[in-house]
CSV table of C-alpha atoms in Angstrom, one decimal:
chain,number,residue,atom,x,y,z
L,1,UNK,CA,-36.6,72.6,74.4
L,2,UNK,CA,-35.6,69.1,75.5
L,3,UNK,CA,-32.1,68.5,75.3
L,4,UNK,CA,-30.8,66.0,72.6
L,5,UNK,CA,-30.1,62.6,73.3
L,6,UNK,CA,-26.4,60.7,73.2
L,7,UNK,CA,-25.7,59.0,69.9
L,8,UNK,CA,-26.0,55.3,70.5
L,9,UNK,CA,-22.4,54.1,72.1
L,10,UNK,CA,-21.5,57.3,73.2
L,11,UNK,CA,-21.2,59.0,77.0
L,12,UNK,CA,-21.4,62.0,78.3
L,13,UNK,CA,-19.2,64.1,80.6
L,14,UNK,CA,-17.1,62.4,82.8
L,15,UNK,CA,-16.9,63.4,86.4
L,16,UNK,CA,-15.1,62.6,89.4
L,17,UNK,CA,-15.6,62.6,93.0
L,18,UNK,CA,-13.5,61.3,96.4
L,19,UNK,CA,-15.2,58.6,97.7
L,20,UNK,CA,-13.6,57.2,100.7
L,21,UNK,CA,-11.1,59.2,103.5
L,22,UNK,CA,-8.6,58.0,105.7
L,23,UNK,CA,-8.7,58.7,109.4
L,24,UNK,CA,-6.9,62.3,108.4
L,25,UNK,CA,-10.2,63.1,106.2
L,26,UNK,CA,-7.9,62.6,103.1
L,27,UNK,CA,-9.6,60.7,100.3
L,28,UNK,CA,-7.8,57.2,99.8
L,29,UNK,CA,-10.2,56.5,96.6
L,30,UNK,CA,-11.7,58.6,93.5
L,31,UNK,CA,-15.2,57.4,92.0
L,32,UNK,CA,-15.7,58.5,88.1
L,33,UNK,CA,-19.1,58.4,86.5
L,34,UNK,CA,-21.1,59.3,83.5
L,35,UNK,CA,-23.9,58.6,81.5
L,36,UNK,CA,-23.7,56.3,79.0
L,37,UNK,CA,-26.2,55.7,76.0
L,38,UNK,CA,-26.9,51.7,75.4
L,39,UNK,CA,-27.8,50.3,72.2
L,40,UNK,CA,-31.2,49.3,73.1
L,41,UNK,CA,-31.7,53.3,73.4
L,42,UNK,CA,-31.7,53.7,77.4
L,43,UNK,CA,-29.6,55.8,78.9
L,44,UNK,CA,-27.4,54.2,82.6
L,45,UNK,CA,-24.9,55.3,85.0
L,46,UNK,CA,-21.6,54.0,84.2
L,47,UNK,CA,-19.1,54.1,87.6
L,48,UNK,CA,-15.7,53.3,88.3
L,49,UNK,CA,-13.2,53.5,90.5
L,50,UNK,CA,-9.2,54.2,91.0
L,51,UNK,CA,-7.2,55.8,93.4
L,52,UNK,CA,-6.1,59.3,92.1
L,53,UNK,CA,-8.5,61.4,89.8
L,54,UNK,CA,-6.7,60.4,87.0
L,55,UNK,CA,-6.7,56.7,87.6
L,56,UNK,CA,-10.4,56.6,87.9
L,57,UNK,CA,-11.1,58.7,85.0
L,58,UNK,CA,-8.9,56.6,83.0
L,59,UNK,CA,-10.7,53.2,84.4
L,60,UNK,CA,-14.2,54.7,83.3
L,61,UNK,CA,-13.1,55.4,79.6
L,62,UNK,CA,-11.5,52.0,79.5
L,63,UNK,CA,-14.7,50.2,80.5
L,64,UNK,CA,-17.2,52.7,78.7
L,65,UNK,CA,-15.2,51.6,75.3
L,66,UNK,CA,-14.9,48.3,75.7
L,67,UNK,CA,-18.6,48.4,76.6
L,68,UNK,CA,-19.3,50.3,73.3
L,69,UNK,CA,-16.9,47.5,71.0
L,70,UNK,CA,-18.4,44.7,72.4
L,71,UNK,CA,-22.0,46.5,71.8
L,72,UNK,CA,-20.9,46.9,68.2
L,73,UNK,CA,-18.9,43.3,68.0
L,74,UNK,CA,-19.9,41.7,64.5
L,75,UNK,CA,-21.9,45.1,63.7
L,76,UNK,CA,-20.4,47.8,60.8
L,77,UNK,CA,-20.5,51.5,61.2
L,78,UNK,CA,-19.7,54.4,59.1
L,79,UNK,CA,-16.3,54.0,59.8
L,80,UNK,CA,-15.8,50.6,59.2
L,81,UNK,CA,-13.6,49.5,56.2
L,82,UNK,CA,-15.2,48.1,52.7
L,83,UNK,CA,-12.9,44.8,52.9
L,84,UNK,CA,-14.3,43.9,56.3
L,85,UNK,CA,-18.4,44.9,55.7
L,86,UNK,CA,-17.4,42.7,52.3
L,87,UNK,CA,-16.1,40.0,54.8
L,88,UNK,CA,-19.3,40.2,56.3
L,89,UNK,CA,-21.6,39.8,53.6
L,90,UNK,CA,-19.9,37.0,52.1
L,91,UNK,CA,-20.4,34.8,55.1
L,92,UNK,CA,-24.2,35.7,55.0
L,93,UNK,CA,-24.6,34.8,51.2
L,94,UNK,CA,-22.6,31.7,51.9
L,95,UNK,CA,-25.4,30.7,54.4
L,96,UNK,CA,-27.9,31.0,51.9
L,97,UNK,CA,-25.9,29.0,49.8
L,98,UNK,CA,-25.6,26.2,52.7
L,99,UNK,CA,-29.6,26.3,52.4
L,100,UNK,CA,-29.9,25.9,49.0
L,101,UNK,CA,-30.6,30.2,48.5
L,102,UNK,CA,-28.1,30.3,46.6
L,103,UNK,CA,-25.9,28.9,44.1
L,104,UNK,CA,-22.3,28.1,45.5
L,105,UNK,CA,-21.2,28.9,41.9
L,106,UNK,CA,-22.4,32.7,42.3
L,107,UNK,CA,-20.3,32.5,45.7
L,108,UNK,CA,-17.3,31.4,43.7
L,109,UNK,CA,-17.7,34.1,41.0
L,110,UNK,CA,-18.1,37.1,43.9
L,111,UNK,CA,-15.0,35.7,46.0
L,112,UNK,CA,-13.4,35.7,42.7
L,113,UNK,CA,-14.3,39.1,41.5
L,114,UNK,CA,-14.1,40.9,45.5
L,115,UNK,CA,-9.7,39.7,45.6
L,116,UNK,CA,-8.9,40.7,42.2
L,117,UNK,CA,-10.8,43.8,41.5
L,118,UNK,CA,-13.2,44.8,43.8
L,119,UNK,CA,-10.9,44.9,47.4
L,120,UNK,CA,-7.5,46.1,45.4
L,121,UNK,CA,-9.5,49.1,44.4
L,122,UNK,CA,-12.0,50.3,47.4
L,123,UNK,CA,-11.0,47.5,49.7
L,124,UNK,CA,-9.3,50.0,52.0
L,125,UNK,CA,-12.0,53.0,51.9
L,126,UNK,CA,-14.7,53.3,54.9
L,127,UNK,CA,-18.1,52.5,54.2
L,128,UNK,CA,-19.1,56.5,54.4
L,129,UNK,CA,-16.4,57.2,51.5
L,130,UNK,CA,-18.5,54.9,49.3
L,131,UNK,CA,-19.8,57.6,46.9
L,132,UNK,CA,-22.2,56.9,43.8
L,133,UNK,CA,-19.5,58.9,41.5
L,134,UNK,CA,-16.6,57.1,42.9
L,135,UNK,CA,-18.0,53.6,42.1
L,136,UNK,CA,-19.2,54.6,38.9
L,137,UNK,CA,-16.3,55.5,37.8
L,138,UNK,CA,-14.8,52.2,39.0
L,139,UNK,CA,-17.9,50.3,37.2
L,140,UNK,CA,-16.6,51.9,33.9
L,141,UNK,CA,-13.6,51.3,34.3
L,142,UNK,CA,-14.0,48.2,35.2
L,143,UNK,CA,-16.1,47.5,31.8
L,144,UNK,CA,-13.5,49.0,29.6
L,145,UNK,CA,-10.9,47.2,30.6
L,146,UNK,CA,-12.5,43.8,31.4
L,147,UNK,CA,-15.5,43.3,30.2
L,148,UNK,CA,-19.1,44.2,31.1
L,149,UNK,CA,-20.0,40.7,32.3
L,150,UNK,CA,-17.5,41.3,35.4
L,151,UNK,CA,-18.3,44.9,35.6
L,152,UNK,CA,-22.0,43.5,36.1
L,153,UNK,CA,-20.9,41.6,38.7
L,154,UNK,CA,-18.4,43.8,40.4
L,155,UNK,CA,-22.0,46.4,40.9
L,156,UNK,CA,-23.8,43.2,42.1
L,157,UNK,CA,-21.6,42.6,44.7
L,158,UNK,CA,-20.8,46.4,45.8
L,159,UNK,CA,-24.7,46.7,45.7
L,160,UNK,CA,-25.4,43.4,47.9
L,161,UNK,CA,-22.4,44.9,50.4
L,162,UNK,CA,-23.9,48.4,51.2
L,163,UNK,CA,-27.3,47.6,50.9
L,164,UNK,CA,-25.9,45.4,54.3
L,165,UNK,CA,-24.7,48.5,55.3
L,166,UNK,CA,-27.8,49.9,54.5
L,167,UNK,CA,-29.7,47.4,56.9
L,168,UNK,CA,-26.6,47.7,59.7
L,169,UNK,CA,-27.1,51.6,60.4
L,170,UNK,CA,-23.6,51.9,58.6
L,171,UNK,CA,-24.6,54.2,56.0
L,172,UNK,CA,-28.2,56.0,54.8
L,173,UNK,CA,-28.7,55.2,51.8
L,174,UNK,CA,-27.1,52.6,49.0
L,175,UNK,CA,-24.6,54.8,46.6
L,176,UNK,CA,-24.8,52.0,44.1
L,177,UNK,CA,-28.4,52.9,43.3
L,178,UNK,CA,-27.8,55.6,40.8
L,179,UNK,CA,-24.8,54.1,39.4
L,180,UNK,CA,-25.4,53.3,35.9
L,181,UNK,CA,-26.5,50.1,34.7
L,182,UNK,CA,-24.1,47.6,32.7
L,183,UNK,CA,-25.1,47.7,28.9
L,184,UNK,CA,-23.8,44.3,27.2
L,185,UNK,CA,-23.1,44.1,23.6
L,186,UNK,CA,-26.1,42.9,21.8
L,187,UNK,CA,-26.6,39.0,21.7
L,188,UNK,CA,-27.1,37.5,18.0
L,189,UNK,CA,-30.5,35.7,17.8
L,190,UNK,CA,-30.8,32.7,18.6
L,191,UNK,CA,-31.4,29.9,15.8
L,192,UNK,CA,-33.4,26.4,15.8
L,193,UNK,CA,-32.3,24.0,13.8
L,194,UNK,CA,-34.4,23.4,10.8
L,195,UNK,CA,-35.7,19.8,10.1
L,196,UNK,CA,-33.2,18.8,7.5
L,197,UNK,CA,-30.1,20.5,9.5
L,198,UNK,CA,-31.1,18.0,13.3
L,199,UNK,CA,-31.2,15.1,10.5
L,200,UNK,CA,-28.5,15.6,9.0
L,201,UNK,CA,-26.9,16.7,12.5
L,202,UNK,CA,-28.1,13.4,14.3
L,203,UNK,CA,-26.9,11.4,11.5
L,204,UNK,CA,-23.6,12.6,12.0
L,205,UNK,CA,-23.4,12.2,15.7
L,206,UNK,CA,-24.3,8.5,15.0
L,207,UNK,CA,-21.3,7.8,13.2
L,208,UNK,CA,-19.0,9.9,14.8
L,209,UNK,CA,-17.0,7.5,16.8
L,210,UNK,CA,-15.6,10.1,19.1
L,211,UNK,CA,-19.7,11.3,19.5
L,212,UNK,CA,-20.5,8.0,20.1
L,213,UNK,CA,-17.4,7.8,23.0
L,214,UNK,CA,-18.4,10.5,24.8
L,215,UNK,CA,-22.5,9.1,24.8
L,216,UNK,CA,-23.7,12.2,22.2
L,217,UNK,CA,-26.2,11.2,20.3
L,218,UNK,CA,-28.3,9.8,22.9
L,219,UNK,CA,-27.4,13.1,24.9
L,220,UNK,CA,-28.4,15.7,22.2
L,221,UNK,CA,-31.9,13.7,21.3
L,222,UNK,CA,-32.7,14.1,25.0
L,223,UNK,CA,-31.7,17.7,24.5
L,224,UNK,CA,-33.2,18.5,21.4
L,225,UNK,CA,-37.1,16.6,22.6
L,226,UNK,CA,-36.9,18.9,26.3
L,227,UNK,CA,-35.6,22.1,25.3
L,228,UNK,CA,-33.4,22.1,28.5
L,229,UNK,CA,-29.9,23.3,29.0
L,230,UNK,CA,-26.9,20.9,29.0
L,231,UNK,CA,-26.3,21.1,32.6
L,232,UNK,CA,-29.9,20.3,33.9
L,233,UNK,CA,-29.7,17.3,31.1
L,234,UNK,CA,-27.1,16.3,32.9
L,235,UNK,CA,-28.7,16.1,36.1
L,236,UNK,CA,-31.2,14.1,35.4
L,237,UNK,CA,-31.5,11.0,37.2
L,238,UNK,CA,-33.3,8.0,36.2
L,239,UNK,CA,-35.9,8.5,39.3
L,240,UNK,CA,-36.7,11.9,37.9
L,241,UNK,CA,-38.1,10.0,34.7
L,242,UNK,CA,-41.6,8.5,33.9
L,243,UNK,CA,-41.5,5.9,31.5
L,244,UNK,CA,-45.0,4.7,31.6
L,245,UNK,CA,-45.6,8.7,31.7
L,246,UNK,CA,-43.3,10.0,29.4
L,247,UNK,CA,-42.8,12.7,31.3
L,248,UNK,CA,-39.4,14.0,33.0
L,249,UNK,CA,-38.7,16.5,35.9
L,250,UNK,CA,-35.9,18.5,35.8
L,251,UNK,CA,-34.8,20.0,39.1
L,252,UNK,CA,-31.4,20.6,39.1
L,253,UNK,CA,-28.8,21.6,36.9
L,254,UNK,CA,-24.8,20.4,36.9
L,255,UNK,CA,-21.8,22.9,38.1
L,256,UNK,CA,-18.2,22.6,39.3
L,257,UNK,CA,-17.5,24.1,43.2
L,258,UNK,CA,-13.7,24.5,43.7
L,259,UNK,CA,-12.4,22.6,46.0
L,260,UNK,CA,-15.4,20.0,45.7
L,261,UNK,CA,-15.8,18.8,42.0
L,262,UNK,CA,-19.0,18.1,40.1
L,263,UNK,CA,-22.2,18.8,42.3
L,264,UNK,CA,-25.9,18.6,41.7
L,265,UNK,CA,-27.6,21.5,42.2
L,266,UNK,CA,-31.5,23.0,42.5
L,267,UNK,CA,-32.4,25.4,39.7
L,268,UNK,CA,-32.2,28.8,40.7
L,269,UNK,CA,-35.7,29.6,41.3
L,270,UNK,CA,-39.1,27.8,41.7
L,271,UNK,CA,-40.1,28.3,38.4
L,272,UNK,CA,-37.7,26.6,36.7
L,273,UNK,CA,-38.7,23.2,38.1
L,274,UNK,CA,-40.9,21.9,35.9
L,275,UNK,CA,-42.2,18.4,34.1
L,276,UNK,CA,-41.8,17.8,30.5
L,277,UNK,CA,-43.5,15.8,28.1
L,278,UNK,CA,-41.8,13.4,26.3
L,279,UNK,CA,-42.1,12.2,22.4
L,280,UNK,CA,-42.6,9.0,21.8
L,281,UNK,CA,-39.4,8.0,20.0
L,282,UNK,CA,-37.6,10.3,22.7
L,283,UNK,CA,-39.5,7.9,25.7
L,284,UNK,CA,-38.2,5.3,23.9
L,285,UNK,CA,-34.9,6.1,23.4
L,286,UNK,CA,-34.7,6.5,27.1
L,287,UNK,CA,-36.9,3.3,27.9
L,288,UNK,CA,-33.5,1.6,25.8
L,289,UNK,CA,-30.9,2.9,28.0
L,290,UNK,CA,-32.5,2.3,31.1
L,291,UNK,CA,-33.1,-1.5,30.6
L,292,UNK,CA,-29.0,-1.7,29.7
L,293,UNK,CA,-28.2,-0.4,33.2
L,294,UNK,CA,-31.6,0.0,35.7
L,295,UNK,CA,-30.2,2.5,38.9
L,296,UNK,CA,-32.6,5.0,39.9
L,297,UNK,CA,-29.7,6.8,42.0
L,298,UNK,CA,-28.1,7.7,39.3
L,299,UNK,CA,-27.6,10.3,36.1
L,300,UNK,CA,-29.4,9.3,32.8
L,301,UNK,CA,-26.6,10.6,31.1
L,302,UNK,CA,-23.4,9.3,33.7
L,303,UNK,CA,-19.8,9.5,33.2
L,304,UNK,CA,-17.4,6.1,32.9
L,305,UNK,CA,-17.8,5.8,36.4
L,306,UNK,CA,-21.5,6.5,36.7
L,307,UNK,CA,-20.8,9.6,37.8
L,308,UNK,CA,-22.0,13.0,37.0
L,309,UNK,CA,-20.7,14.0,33.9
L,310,UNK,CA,-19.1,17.8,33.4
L,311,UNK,CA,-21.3,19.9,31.3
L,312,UNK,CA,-18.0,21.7,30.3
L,313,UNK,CA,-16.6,19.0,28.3
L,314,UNK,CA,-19.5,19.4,26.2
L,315,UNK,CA,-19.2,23.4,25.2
L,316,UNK,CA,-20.1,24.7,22.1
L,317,UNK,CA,-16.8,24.1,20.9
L,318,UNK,CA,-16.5,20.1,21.5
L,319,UNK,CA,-19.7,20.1,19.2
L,320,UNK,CA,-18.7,22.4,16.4
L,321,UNK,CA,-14.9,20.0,16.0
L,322,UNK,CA,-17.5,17.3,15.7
L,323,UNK,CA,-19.5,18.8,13.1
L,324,UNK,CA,-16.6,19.1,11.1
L,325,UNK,CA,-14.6,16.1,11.8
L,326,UNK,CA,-17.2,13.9,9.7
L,327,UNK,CA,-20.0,14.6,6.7
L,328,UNK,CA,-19.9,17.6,4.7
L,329,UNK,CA,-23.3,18.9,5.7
L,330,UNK,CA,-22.6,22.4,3.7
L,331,UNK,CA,-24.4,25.1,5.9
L,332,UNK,CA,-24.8,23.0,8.9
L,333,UNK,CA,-21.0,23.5,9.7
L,334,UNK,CA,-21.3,26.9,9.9
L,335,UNK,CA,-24.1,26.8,12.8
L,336,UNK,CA,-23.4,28.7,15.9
């Protein structure tokens, strides 16, 4: 039966002989070796050298662990620590963010989520303590005492760190595969606005002067002829419209980054770049704005400064105060 092979990094038994003799025949140097296993899967003679026994057996372990840490530098094992594999993995998703992978928001909300809830609880545990009933307990607790929506995430990024760990050798399999799934509370149906209520609603926009401050009515006509969310409206720059067309591509979307402000970003996948007809009145509308200030490097829809503008200060909120600041539009107040 063929004798089983060293684990990866590991050596075998360490032995020593003399090596050189003095003029007396007394050995005046020892010479340890053993076999050591490399990471590429072959198996050399490792040798050193020292002047007692001890010395020389002590000079081979030296060399045979650094050998083995500097094999493993940058690498995670069984028995490295959650905090550091997390380390790890952050840096890789923030290299897909660099190219565009990713969104740098989503690397905001995991760095966020990893200090104040993730690390504080498992932070400290090895990779090979990482059980499926220990993290689903921490999921559910996490969901009961914060919320599902950063319980959710807190099993996105526990799953994206040992399925690294996974790929790494670390660990065999990914514990965060049979924990169970975050369940939201059920989200109200969305309603359209019914022909009468966007009348009425535009009518009030139009003499609204703070609406009509913060560029409003032109804003939610653009919104309410594409369909499109309020942060890719807000990215839209005039190059990305066809006026002779009427036709508009929406690419990106608007998001604040920390540290850097307002940036314009690409949607989050493929599919959701895509070219939109325009109505007439809607073409027009546009064709209005554009001949009172022609840049194609800049946003349709700009700040005071011609800037991007920041699709917070537009929330759901901003528009219900100016529902009810002006008409009494009965029913239409009481939209979500």
């Amino acid at each position: 039966m063929p004798r089983k092979p060293l684990p990866l990094g590991a050596w075998g038994e360490i032995r020593v002989y003399p090596g050189r003799y003095d003029e007396d025949g007394k050995p005046t140097a020892h010479k340890a070796n053993a076999n050591y296993r490399d990471f590429d899967g072959r198996t050399r003679r490792v040798e050193r050298w020292g002047k007692t026994p001890a010395v020389a057996r002590r000079n081979l372990r030296t060399a045979l662990t650094e050998r083995a840490t500097l094999a493993q530098q940058g690498e995670l094992s069984a028995s490295t620590r959650f905090h550091e594999a997390a380390d790890l993995w952050l840096t890789r998703f923030q290299e897909l963010v660099d190219k565009e992978a990713r969104s740098p928001a989503s690397a905001e909300t995991y760095q966020r989520h990893l200090k104040n809830h993730v690390n504080p609880a498992v932070g400290d545990l090895r990779l090979v303590e990482m059980t499926t009933p220990l993290l689903d307990r921490f999921i559910r607790r996490i969901a009961a005492e914060t919320g599902s929506p950063t319980a959710k995430s807190c099993r996105s990024i526990l799953s994206g760190v040992l399925g690294l760990a996974v790929r790494y050798g670390a660990i065999v399999a990914n514990p965060v595969r049979e924990v169970d799934r975050v369940e939201g509370k059920t989200q109200r149906e969305p309603r359209a606005l019914t022909h009468d209520e966007r009348v009425a609603w535009l009518a009030q926009l139009d003499v609204d002067k703070t609406a009509r401050h913060r560029d409003l009515p032109d804003l939610c006509r653009f919104m309410l002829a594409t369909g499109v969310r309020i942060g890719e409206a807000l990215a839209v720059q005039w190059r990305d419209v066809d006026l002779q067309e009427h036709t508009v591509m929406i690419t990106s979307t608007v998001i604040r980054v920390t540290g850097v402000g307002l940036v314009r970003k690409r949607t989050k996948t493929r599919a959701g770049e895509r070219k939109l007809r325009l109505p007439r009145w809607a073409a027009e509308m546009l064709q209005q704005r554009f001949l009172a200030h022609p840049r194609f490097d800049e946003p349709v829809f700009p700040d005071s400064r011609d800037g991007l503008r920041d699709p917070s200060q537009h929330s759901s909120r901003t528009t219900r105060s100016t529902r009810k600041r002006g008409l009494c539009l009965g029913d239409l107040a009481q939209l979500p």
